[in-house]
Amino acid sequence: MNFLEERIAKDGIVKEGNVLKVDSFLNHQIDIALFNQMGQEWKKRFEGKPINKILTIEASGIGIACIAAQHFGVPVVFAKKSKSINMEGEMYVAEVESFTHRCKNQVIVSKKFLGPEDHVLIIDDFLANGCALQGLIGIVQSAGATVEGIGIAVEKGFQAGGRMIRNLGYQLESLAIVESMDATDGNISFREQ
Ligand code: 5GP
């Protein structure tokens, strides 16, 4: 097991409905040393890519992206969740269905912060069905920018997102891929990487 898999095995809690709770170290209380290791690992995995910007989505992606950005020496842009599209014009907009909150959000990024000259690493905490990533990829495409890669902390390999994103040809680097998890006994198994 790698460092993140070990931490998930130790502190992750399996909830009903295919939800893995990692709020003691990843998306409520935050273990900065762990995030730093994650950033280091992505830096290694995306070595040689001309990344000049990291794109993520609020809220949980921001902390992960910011610590990772220190390893890449690039700025972070985060997509804002908004129900209003009245700022359209200066904004790229995508529709994202939330897996955990079961609602649809419009996510927006100002045109000031993403353009055709950008080579983007997309970072997020979880990959489940891939809706959040599809929205972020759509925003990069609308900007005429290039997706250089996608870094995910926890991929739930038994949901469709990972396969879909890899089939589209993107370099997707998930630091932990959960192969199965069981809410009754709390067992979590990981895909061999
Ligand atoms: P997707 O769009 O890939 O279906 O879901 C990704 C988003 O849903 C992530 O940004 C994350 O915030 C949330 N998410 C999906 N599955 C889980 C989960 O098992 N646990 C937690 N904590 N968040 C999840």
Coordinates of N, CA and C and ligand atoms in Angstrom, one line a residue:
M1 N 0.8 -1.2 0.0 CA 0.0 0.0 0.0 C 0.9 1.2 0.0
N2 N 0.5 2.3 -0.8 CA 1.2 3.5 -0.7 C 0.7 4.4 0.5
F3 N 1.3 5.6 0.6 CA 1.0 6.4 1.8 C -0.4 6.8 1.9
L4 N -1.1 7.0 0.8 CA -2.5 7.5 0.9 C -3.4 6.3 1.1
E5 N -3.1 5.2 0.5 CA -3.9 4.0 0.7 C -3.8 3.6 2.2
E6 N -2.6 3.7 2.8 CA -2.5 3.3 4.2 C -3.3 4.2 5.1
R7 N -3.3 5.5 4.7 CA -4.1 6.5 5.5 C -5.6 6.2 5.4
I8 N -6.1 5.9 4.2 CA -7.5 5.6 4.0 C -7.9 4.3 4.7
A9 N -7.0 3.3 4.7 CA -7.3 2.1 5.4 C -7.4 2.3 6.9
K10 N -6.6 3.3 7.4 CA -6.5 3.5 8.8 C -7.7 4.4 9.3
D11 N -8.0 5.5 8.5 CA -8.9 6.5 9.0 C -10.1 6.7 8.1
G12 N -10.2 6.1 7.0 CA -11.4 6.2 6.1 C -12.6 5.5 6.7
I13 N -13.8 6.0 6.5 CA -15.0 5.3 7.0 C -15.9 5.1 5.8
V14 N -16.4 3.9 5.7 CA -17.2 3.5 4.6 C -18.7 3.7 5.0
K15 N -19.4 4.6 4.2 CA -20.8 4.9 4.5 C -21.7 4.2 3.5
E16 N -22.9 4.0 3.9 CA -23.9 3.5 2.9 C -24.0 4.4 1.7
G17 N -24.3 3.8 0.5 CA -24.5 4.6 -0.7 C -23.2 4.9 -1.4
N18 N -22.2 4.0 -1.2 CA -20.9 4.2 -1.9 C -20.2 5.5 -1.5
V19 N -20.3 5.9 -0.3 CA -19.6 7.1 0.1 C -18.5 6.8 1.1
L20 N -17.3 7.2 0.7 CA -16.1 7.0 1.6 C -15.9 8.4 2.3
K21 N -15.9 8.3 3.7 CA -15.7 9.5 4.5 C -14.2 9.6 4.8
V22 N -13.6 10.7 4.5 CA -12.2 10.9 4.8 C -12.0 12.3 5.4
D23 N -13.0 12.7 6.2 CA -13.0 14.1 6.7 C -12.1 14.3 7.8
S24 N -11.4 13.3 8.4 CA -10.5 13.5 9.4 C -9.1 13.9 8.9
F25 N -8.9 13.7 7.6 CA -7.5 14.1 7.0 C -7.6 14.8 5.7
L26 N -8.7 14.7 5.0 CA -8.7 15.1 3.6 C -9.7 16.3 3.2
N27 N -10.9 16.2 3.7 CA -11.8 17.3 3.3 C -12.6 18.0 4.3
H28 N -12.2 17.9 5.6 CA -12.8 18.7 6.6 C -11.6 19.2 7.5
Q29 N -11.1 18.2 8.3 CA -9.8 18.5 8.9 C -8.7 18.1 7.9
I30 N -7.7 18.8 7.8 CA -6.7 18.6 6.7 C -5.3 18.3 7.2
D31 N -4.7 17.2 6.7 CA -3.4 16.8 7.1 C -2.4 17.4 6.0
I32 N -1.8 18.5 6.4 CA -1.0 19.2 5.4 C 0.2 18.4 4.9
A33 N 0.8 17.6 5.9 CA 2.0 16.8 5.5 C 1.6 15.7 4.4
L34 N 0.4 15.2 4.6 CA -0.1 14.2 3.6 C -0.3 14.9 2.3
F35 N -0.9 16.1 2.3 CA -1.2 16.8 1.0 C 0.2 17.1 0.3
N36 N 1.2 17.4 1.2 CA 2.5 17.7 0.6 C 3.0 16.5 -0.1
Q37 N 2.9 15.3 0.5 CA 3.3 14.1 -0.2 C 2.6 13.8 -1.5
M38 N 1.3 14.2 -1.4 CA 0.5 14.0 -2.7 C 1.0 14.9 -3.8
G39 N 1.3 16.1 -3.4 CA 1.8 17.1 -4.4 C 3.1 16.6 -5.0
Q40 N 4.0 16.1 -4.1 CA 5.3 15.6 -4.6 C 5.1 14.4 -5.6
E41 N 4.1 13.5 -5.2 CA 3.9 12.4 -6.1 C 3.4 12.8 -7.5
W42 N 2.4 13.8 -7.5 CA 1.9 14.2 -8.8 C 3.0 14.9 -9.6
K43 N 3.9 15.6 -8.9 CA 5.0 16.3 -9.6 C 5.8 15.3 -10.3
K44 N 6.1 14.1 -9.6 CA 6.9 13.1 -10.2 C 6.1 12.4 -11.4
R45 N 4.8 12.2 -11.2 CA 4.0 11.5 -12.3 C 3.8 12.3 -13.5
F46 N 3.8 13.7 -13.3 CA 3.6 14.5 -14.5 C 4.9 15.2 -14.9
E47 N 6.0 14.6 -14.6 CA 7.3 15.2 -14.9 C 7.4 15.4 -16.4
G48 N 7.9 16.5 -16.9 CA 8.1 16.8 -18.3 C 6.9 17.4 -19.0
K49 N 5.8 17.5 -18.3 CA 4.6 18.2 -18.9 C 4.7 19.7 -18.7
P50 N 4.3 20.4 -19.7 CA 4.5 21.9 -19.6 C 3.3 22.6 -18.9
I51 N 3.1 22.2 -17.6 CA 2.0 22.6 -16.8 C 2.2 24.1 -16.3
N52 N 1.3 25.0 -16.6 CA 1.5 26.4 -16.1 C 0.3 26.8 -15.2
K53 N -0.6 25.9 -15.0 CA -1.8 26.3 -14.2 C -2.5 25.0 -13.7
I54 N -3.0 25.1 -12.4 CA -3.8 24.0 -11.9 C -5.2 24.5 -11.8
L55 N -6.1 23.6 -12.2 CA -7.5 24.0 -12.1 C -8.2 22.9 -11.2
T56 N -9.0 23.4 -10.3 CA -9.8 22.6 -9.4 C -11.2 23.1 -9.2
I57 N -11.9 22.5 -8.3 CA -13.3 22.9 -8.1 C -13.5 23.1 -6.6
E58 N -14.3 24.1 -6.2 CA -14.5 24.3 -4.8 C -15.5 23.3 -4.2
A59 N -15.4 22.9 -3.0 CA -14.5 23.4 -2.0 C -13.3 22.5 -1.8
S60 N -13.6 21.2 -1.8 CA -12.6 20.3 -1.3 C -11.3 20.2 -2.1
G61 N -11.4 20.6 -3.4 CA -10.2 20.5 -4.2 C -9.2 21.6 -3.9
I62 N -9.6 22.7 -3.3 CA -8.8 23.9 -3.3 C -7.5 23.6 -2.4
G63 N -7.7 23.1 -1.3 CA -6.5 22.8 -0.4 C -5.5 21.9 -1.0
I64 N -6.0 20.8 -1.6 CA -5.1 19.9 -2.3 C -4.4 20.5 -3.4
A65 N -5.1 21.3 -4.2 CA -4.5 22.0 -5.4 C -3.5 23.0 -5.0
C66 N -3.7 23.7 -3.9 CA -2.8 24.8 -3.4 C -1.5 24.2 -3.0
I67 N -1.5 23.1 -2.2 CA -0.3 22.4 -1.8 C 0.4 21.8 -3.0
A68 N -0.3 21.2 -3.9 CA 0.3 20.6 -5.1 C 1.0 21.7 -5.9
A69 N 0.3 22.9 -6.0 CA 0.8 24.0 -6.8 C 2.2 24.4 -6.3
Q70 N 2.5 24.3 -5.1 CA 3.8 24.7 -4.6 C 4.9 23.8 -5.2
H71 N 4.6 22.6 -5.5 CA 5.6 21.7 -6.2 C 5.8 22.0 -7.7
F72 N 4.7 22.6 -8.3 CA 4.8 22.9 -9.7 C 5.2 24.4 -9.9
G73 N 5.0 25.2 -8.9 CA 5.4 26.6 -9.0 C 4.4 27.3 -10.0
V74 N 3.1 27.0 -9.9 CA 2.1 27.6 -10.8 C 0.9 28.1 -10.0
P75 N 0.1 29.0 -10.5 CA -1.1 29.4 -9.8 C -2.2 28.4 -9.9
V76 N -3.2 28.5 -8.9 CA -4.4 27.7 -8.9 C -5.6 28.5 -9.3
V77 N -6.4 28.0 -10.1 CA -7.7 28.6 -10.4 C -8.8 27.6 -9.9
F78 N -9.7 28.0 -9.2 CA -10.8 27.1 -8.8 C -12.1 27.5 -9.4
A79 N -12.8 26.5 -9.9 CA -14.2 26.7 -10.5 C -15.1 27.0 -9.3
K80 N -15.9 28.0 -9.4 CA -16.9 28.4 -8.4 C -18.2 27.7 -8.7
K81 N -18.8 27.3 -7.6 CA -20.2 26.7 -7.8 C -21.2 27.8 -7.6
S82 N -22.1 27.9 -8.6 CA -23.0 29.0 -8.5 C -24.3 28.6 -9.2
K83 N -25.4 29.0 -8.7 CA -26.7 28.6 -9.3 C -27.1 29.7 -10.3
S84 N -26.4 30.8 -10.3 CA -26.7 31.9 -11.2 C -25.8 31.9 -12.4
I85 N -26.3 32.1 -13.6 CA -25.5 32.2 -14.8 C -25.5 33.6 -15.4
N86 N -26.0 34.6 -14.5 CA -26.1 35.9 -15.1 C -24.8 36.6 -15.3
M87 N -23.7 35.9 -15.0 CA -22.4 36.5 -15.2 C -21.8 36.0 -16.6
E88 N -22.6 35.2 -17.3 CA -22.2 34.6 -18.5 C -21.7 35.7 -19.4
G89 N -20.7 35.4 -20.3 CA -20.1 36.5 -21.1 C -18.7 36.6 -20.7
E90 N -18.4 36.9 -19.5 CA -17.0 36.9 -19.0 C -16.6 35.6 -18.4
M91 N -17.5 34.6 -18.4 CA -17.3 33.4 -17.6 C -17.4 32.2 -18.6
Y92 N -16.6 31.2 -18.3 CA -16.9 29.8 -18.8 C -17.8 29.1 -17.8
V93 N -18.8 28.5 -18.4 CA -19.8 27.8 -17.5 C -19.9 26.3 -17.9
A94 N -20.0 25.5 -16.8 CA -20.3 24.1 -17.1 C -21.3 23.6 -16.1
E95 N -22.1 22.6 -16.4 CA -23.1 22.0 -15.5 C -22.5 20.8 -14.9
V96 N -22.5 20.7 -13.5 CA -22.0 19.5 -12.8 C -23.0 19.0 -11.8
E97 N -23.2 17.7 -11.9 CA -24.1 17.0 -11.0 C -23.2 16.5 -9.8
S98 N -23.6 16.9 -8.6 CA -22.8 16.5 -7.4 C -23.2 15.1 -7.0
F99 N -22.1 14.3 -6.8 CA -22.4 12.9 -6.3 C -22.8 12.9 -4.9
T100 N -22.2 13.7 -4.0 CA -22.5 13.6 -2.6 C -23.7 14.4 -2.2
H101 N -23.9 15.6 -2.9 CA -25.1 16.4 -2.6 C -26.3 16.2 -3.5
R102 N -26.1 15.4 -4.5 CA -27.2 15.0 -5.4 C -28.0 16.2 -5.9
C103 N -27.3 17.2 -6.3 CA -28.0 18.3 -7.0 C -27.1 18.8 -8.1
K104 N -27.7 19.6 -9.0 CA -26.9 20.2 -10.1 C -26.4 21.6 -9.8
N105 N -25.1 21.8 -10.1 CA -24.6 23.1 -9.9 C -24.0 23.6 -11.3
Q106 N -24.1 24.9 -11.4 CA -23.4 25.5 -12.5 C -22.0 25.8 -12.0
V107 N -21.0 25.5 -12.6 CA -19.6 25.9 -12.2 C -19.1 26.9 -13.1
I108 N -18.4 27.9 -12.6 CA -18.0 29.0 -13.5 C -16.5 29.3 -13.2
V109 N -15.8 29.7 -14.3 CA -14.5 30.3 -14.2 C -14.4 31.5 -15.0
S110 N -13.8 32.5 -14.4 CA -13.7 33.8 -15.2 C -12.8 33.6 -16.4
K111 N -13.1 34.2 -17.5 CA -12.3 34.2 -18.7 C -10.9 34.8 -18.5
K112 N -10.9 35.7 -17.5 CA -9.6 36.4 -17.2 C -8.5 35.4 -16.8
F113 N -8.9 34.2 -16.3 CA -7.9 33.3 -15.6 C -7.6 32.0 -16.4
L114 N -8.2 31.9 -17.6 CA -7.9 30.7 -18.4 C -8.1 31.0 -19.8
G115 N -7.1 30.7 -20.6 CA -7.1 31.0 -22.0 C -6.3 30.0 -22.9
P116 N -6.2 30.3 -24.2 CA -5.6 29.3 -25.1 C -4.1 29.0 -24.8
E117 N -3.5 29.9 -24.1 CA -2.1 29.7 -23.8 C -1.8 28.8 -22.6
D118 N -2.9 28.4 -22.0 CA -2.7 27.6 -20.7 C -2.6 26.1 -20.9
H119 N -1.7 25.5 -20.1 CA -1.5 24.0 -20.1 C -1.9 23.6 -18.7
V120 N -3.0 22.9 -18.6 CA -3.7 22.8 -17.3 C -3.5 21.4 -16.7
L121 N -3.2 21.4 -15.4 CA -3.3 20.1 -14.6 C -4.6 20.3 -13.8
I122 N -5.6 19.4 -14.0 CA -6.8 19.4 -13.2 C -6.6 18.5 -11.9
I123 N -7.0 19.0 -10.8 CA -6.8 18.3 -9.5 C -8.2 18.3 -8.8
D124 N -8.5 17.1 -8.2 CA -9.7 17.0 -7.4 C -9.5 16.0 -6.3
D125 N -10.4 16.0 -5.3 CA -10.2 15.1 -4.2 C -10.7 13.7 -4.6
F126 N -11.9 13.6 -5.2 CA -12.5 12.3 -5.5 C -12.9 12.2 -6.9
L127 N -12.8 11.0 -7.5 CA -13.4 10.7 -8.8 C -14.4 9.5 -8.6
A128 N -15.7 9.8 -8.9 CA -16.7 8.8 -8.7 C -17.3 8.5 -10.1
N129 N -18.3 9.3 -10.5 CA -18.9 9.1 -11.8 C -18.3 10.0 -12.9
G130 N -17.5 10.9 -12.5 CA -16.7 11.7 -13.4 C -17.4 13.0 -13.8
C131 N -18.5 13.3 -13.2 CA -19.3 14.5 -13.6 C -18.5 15.8 -13.3
A132 N -17.8 15.9 -12.1 CA -17.0 17.0 -11.8 C -15.9 17.2 -12.8
L133 N -15.2 16.1 -13.2 CA -14.1 16.2 -14.1 C -14.6 16.6 -15.5
Q134 N -15.7 16.0 -15.9 CA -16.3 16.4 -17.2 C -16.5 17.9 -17.3
G135 N -17.1 18.4 -16.2 CA -17.3 19.9 -16.2 C -16.0 20.7 -16.3
L136 N -15.0 20.2 -15.5 CA -13.7 21.0 -15.6 C -13.0 20.8 -16.9
I137 N -13.1 19.6 -17.5 CA -12.5 19.4 -18.8 C -13.3 20.3 -19.9
G138 N -14.6 20.4 -19.7 CA -15.4 21.3 -20.6 C -15.0 22.7 -20.5
I139 N -14.7 23.2 -19.3 CA -14.2 24.6 -19.1 C -12.9 24.8 -19.8
V140 N -12.0 23.8 -19.6 CA -10.6 24.0 -20.3 C -10.8 24.0 -21.8
Q141 N -11.7 23.2 -22.3 CA -11.9 23.1 -23.7 C -12.5 24.5 -24.2
S142 N -13.5 25.0 -23.5 CA -14.1 26.2 -23.9 C -13.1 27.4 -23.9
A143 N -12.1 27.3 -23.1 CA -11.0 28.3 -23.0 C -10.0 28.1 -24.1
G144 N -10.1 27.0 -24.8 CA -9.1 26.7 -25.9 C -7.7 26.3 -25.3
A145 N -7.8 26.0 -24.0 CA -6.5 25.6 -23.3 C -6.3 24.1 -23.4
T146 N -5.2 23.6 -22.9 CA -4.9 22.2 -23.1 C -4.9 21.5 -21.7
V147 N -5.6 20.3 -21.6 CA -5.5 19.5 -20.4 C -4.2 18.6 -20.5
E148 N -3.3 18.9 -19.6 CA -2.0 18.1 -19.6 C -2.1 16.9 -18.8
G149 N -3.1 16.9 -17.8 CA -3.2 15.7 -17.0 C -4.2 16.0 -15.9
I150 N -4.6 14.9 -15.2 CA -5.6 15.0 -14.2 C -5.1 14.2 -13.0
G151 N -5.0 14.9 -11.8 CA -4.6 14.3 -10.6 C -5.7 14.2 -9.6
I152 N -6.0 12.9 -9.2 CA -7.1 12.7 -8.2 C -6.5 12.0 -7.0
A153 N -7.0 12.4 -5.8 CA -6.6 11.8 -4.6 C -7.2 10.4 -4.5
V154 N -8.5 10.3 -4.5 CA -9.2 9.0 -4.3 C -10.1 8.7 -5.4
E155 N -9.8 7.7 -6.2 CA -10.7 7.2 -7.3 C -11.5 6.1 -6.8
K156 N -12.8 6.1 -6.9 CA -13.6 4.9 -6.6 C -13.7 4.1 -7.9
G157 N -12.8 3.1 -8.0 CA -12.7 2.3 -9.2 C -13.9 1.5 -9.6
F158 N -14.8 1.3 -8.7 CA -16.0 0.6 -9.0 C -17.1 1.5 -9.6
Q159 N -16.8 2.8 -9.7 CA -17.8 3.7 -10.4 C -17.2 4.0 -11.8
A160 N -18.0 4.6 -12.6 CA -17.6 4.6 -14.0 C -16.6 5.7 -14.5
G161 N -16.4 6.7 -13.6 CA -15.6 7.9 -14.0 C -14.2 7.6 -14.5
G162 N -13.5 6.8 -13.8 CA -12.1 6.5 -14.2 C -11.9 6.0 -15.5
R163 N -12.8 4.9 -15.8 CA -12.7 4.3 -17.1 C -13.0 5.3 -18.2
M164 N -14.1 6.1 -18.0 CA -14.6 7.0 -19.0 C -13.5 8.1 -19.3
I165 N -12.8 8.6 -18.2 CA -11.8 9.6 -18.4 C -10.5 9.0 -19.1
R166 N -10.2 7.8 -18.8 CA -9.0 7.2 -19.4 C -9.3 6.8 -20.9
N167 N -10.6 6.4 -21.1 CA -11.0 6.2 -22.5 C -10.9 7.4 -23.4
L168 N -11.1 8.6 -22.8 CA -11.0 9.8 -23.5 C -9.5 10.2 -23.8
G169 N -8.6 9.4 -23.3 CA -7.2 9.6 -23.6 C -6.4 10.5 -22.7
Y170 N -7.0 10.9 -21.6 CA -6.2 11.7 -20.6 C -5.3 10.9 -19.7
Q171 N -4.2 11.5 -19.3 CA -3.3 10.9 -18.3 C -4.0 11.2 -17.0
L172 N -4.6 10.2 -16.4 CA -5.3 10.3 -15.1 C -4.4 9.6 -14.0
E173 N -4.0 10.3 -13.0 CA -3.2 9.8 -12.0 C -3.9 9.9 -10.7
S174 N -4.5 8.7 -10.3 CA -5.2 8.7 -9.0 C -4.3 8.0 -8.0
L175 N -4.1 8.7 -6.9 CA -3.1 8.2 -5.9 C -3.6 7.0 -5.1
A176 N -4.9 6.9 -5.0 CA -5.5 5.6 -4.4 C -6.7 5.3 -5.3
I177 N -6.8 4.0 -5.6 CA -8.0 3.6 -6.4 C -8.7 2.5 -5.5
V178 N -9.8 2.9 -5.0 CA -10.6 1.9 -4.2 C -11.3 0.9 -5.1
E179 N -11.0 -0.3 -5.0 CA -11.6 -1.4 -5.9 C -12.9 -1.8 -5.3
S180 N -13.0 -1.9 -4.0 CA -14.3 -2.2 -3.4 C -14.3 -1.7 -1.9
M181 N -15.5 -1.5 -1.4 CA -15.6 -1.1 0.0 C -17.0 -1.6 0.5
D182 N -17.0 -1.9 1.8 CA -18.1 -2.5 2.3 C -18.6 -1.8 3.6
A183 N -19.8 -1.2 3.6 CA -20.3 -0.4 4.7 C -20.6 -1.3 5.9
T184 N -20.8 -2.6 5.7 CA -21.2 -3.4 6.9 C -20.0 -3.7 7.7
D185 N -18.8 -4.1 7.1 CA -17.7 -4.4 7.9 C -16.5 -3.4 7.8
G186 N -16.7 -2.3 7.0 CA -15.8 -1.3 6.9 C -14.5 -1.6 6.0
N187 N -14.5 -2.8 5.4 CA -13.4 -3.2 4.6 C -13.2 -2.4 3.3
I188 N -12.0 -2.0 3.0 CA -11.7 -1.3 1.8 C -10.5 -2.0 1.1
S189 N -10.7 -2.3 -0.2 CA -9.6 -2.9 -0.9 C -9.2 -2.0 -2.1
F190 N -7.9 -2.0 -2.4 CA -7.3 -1.0 -3.4 C -6.9 -1.8 -4.6
R191 N -6.9 -1.1 -5.8 CA -6.4 -1.6 -7.0 C -4.9 -1.6 -7.0
E192 N -4.3 -2.7 -7.4 CA -2.8 -2.7 -7.5 C -2.3 -1.7 -8.5
Q193 N -1.4 -0.8 -8.2 CA -0.9 0.2 -9.2 C 0.5 0.0 -9.6
Ligands
5GP1 P1 -18.2 12.6 -9.6 O1 -18.5 14.0 -10.2 O2 -16.9 12.0 -10.1 O3 -19.3 11.7 -9.6 O4 -17.9 12.9 -8.0 C1 -16.8 13.7 -7.7 C2 -17.1 14.7 -6.6 O5 -18.1 14.1 -5.7 C3 -15.9 15.0 -5.8 O6 -15.5 16.3 -6.1 C4 -16.2 14.8 -4.4 O7 -16.4 16.1 -3.7 C5 -17.5 14.1 -4.4 N1 -17.5 12.7 -4.0 C6 -17.7 11.6 -4.8 N2 -17.7 10.5 -4.1 C7 -17.3 10.8 -2.9 C8 -17.1 10.0 -1.7 O8 -17.2 8.7 -1.7 N3 -16.7 10.6 -0.6 C9 -16.6 12.0 -0.5 N4 -16.2 12.5 0.6 N5 -16.8 12.8 -1.6 C10 -17.2 12.2 -2.8

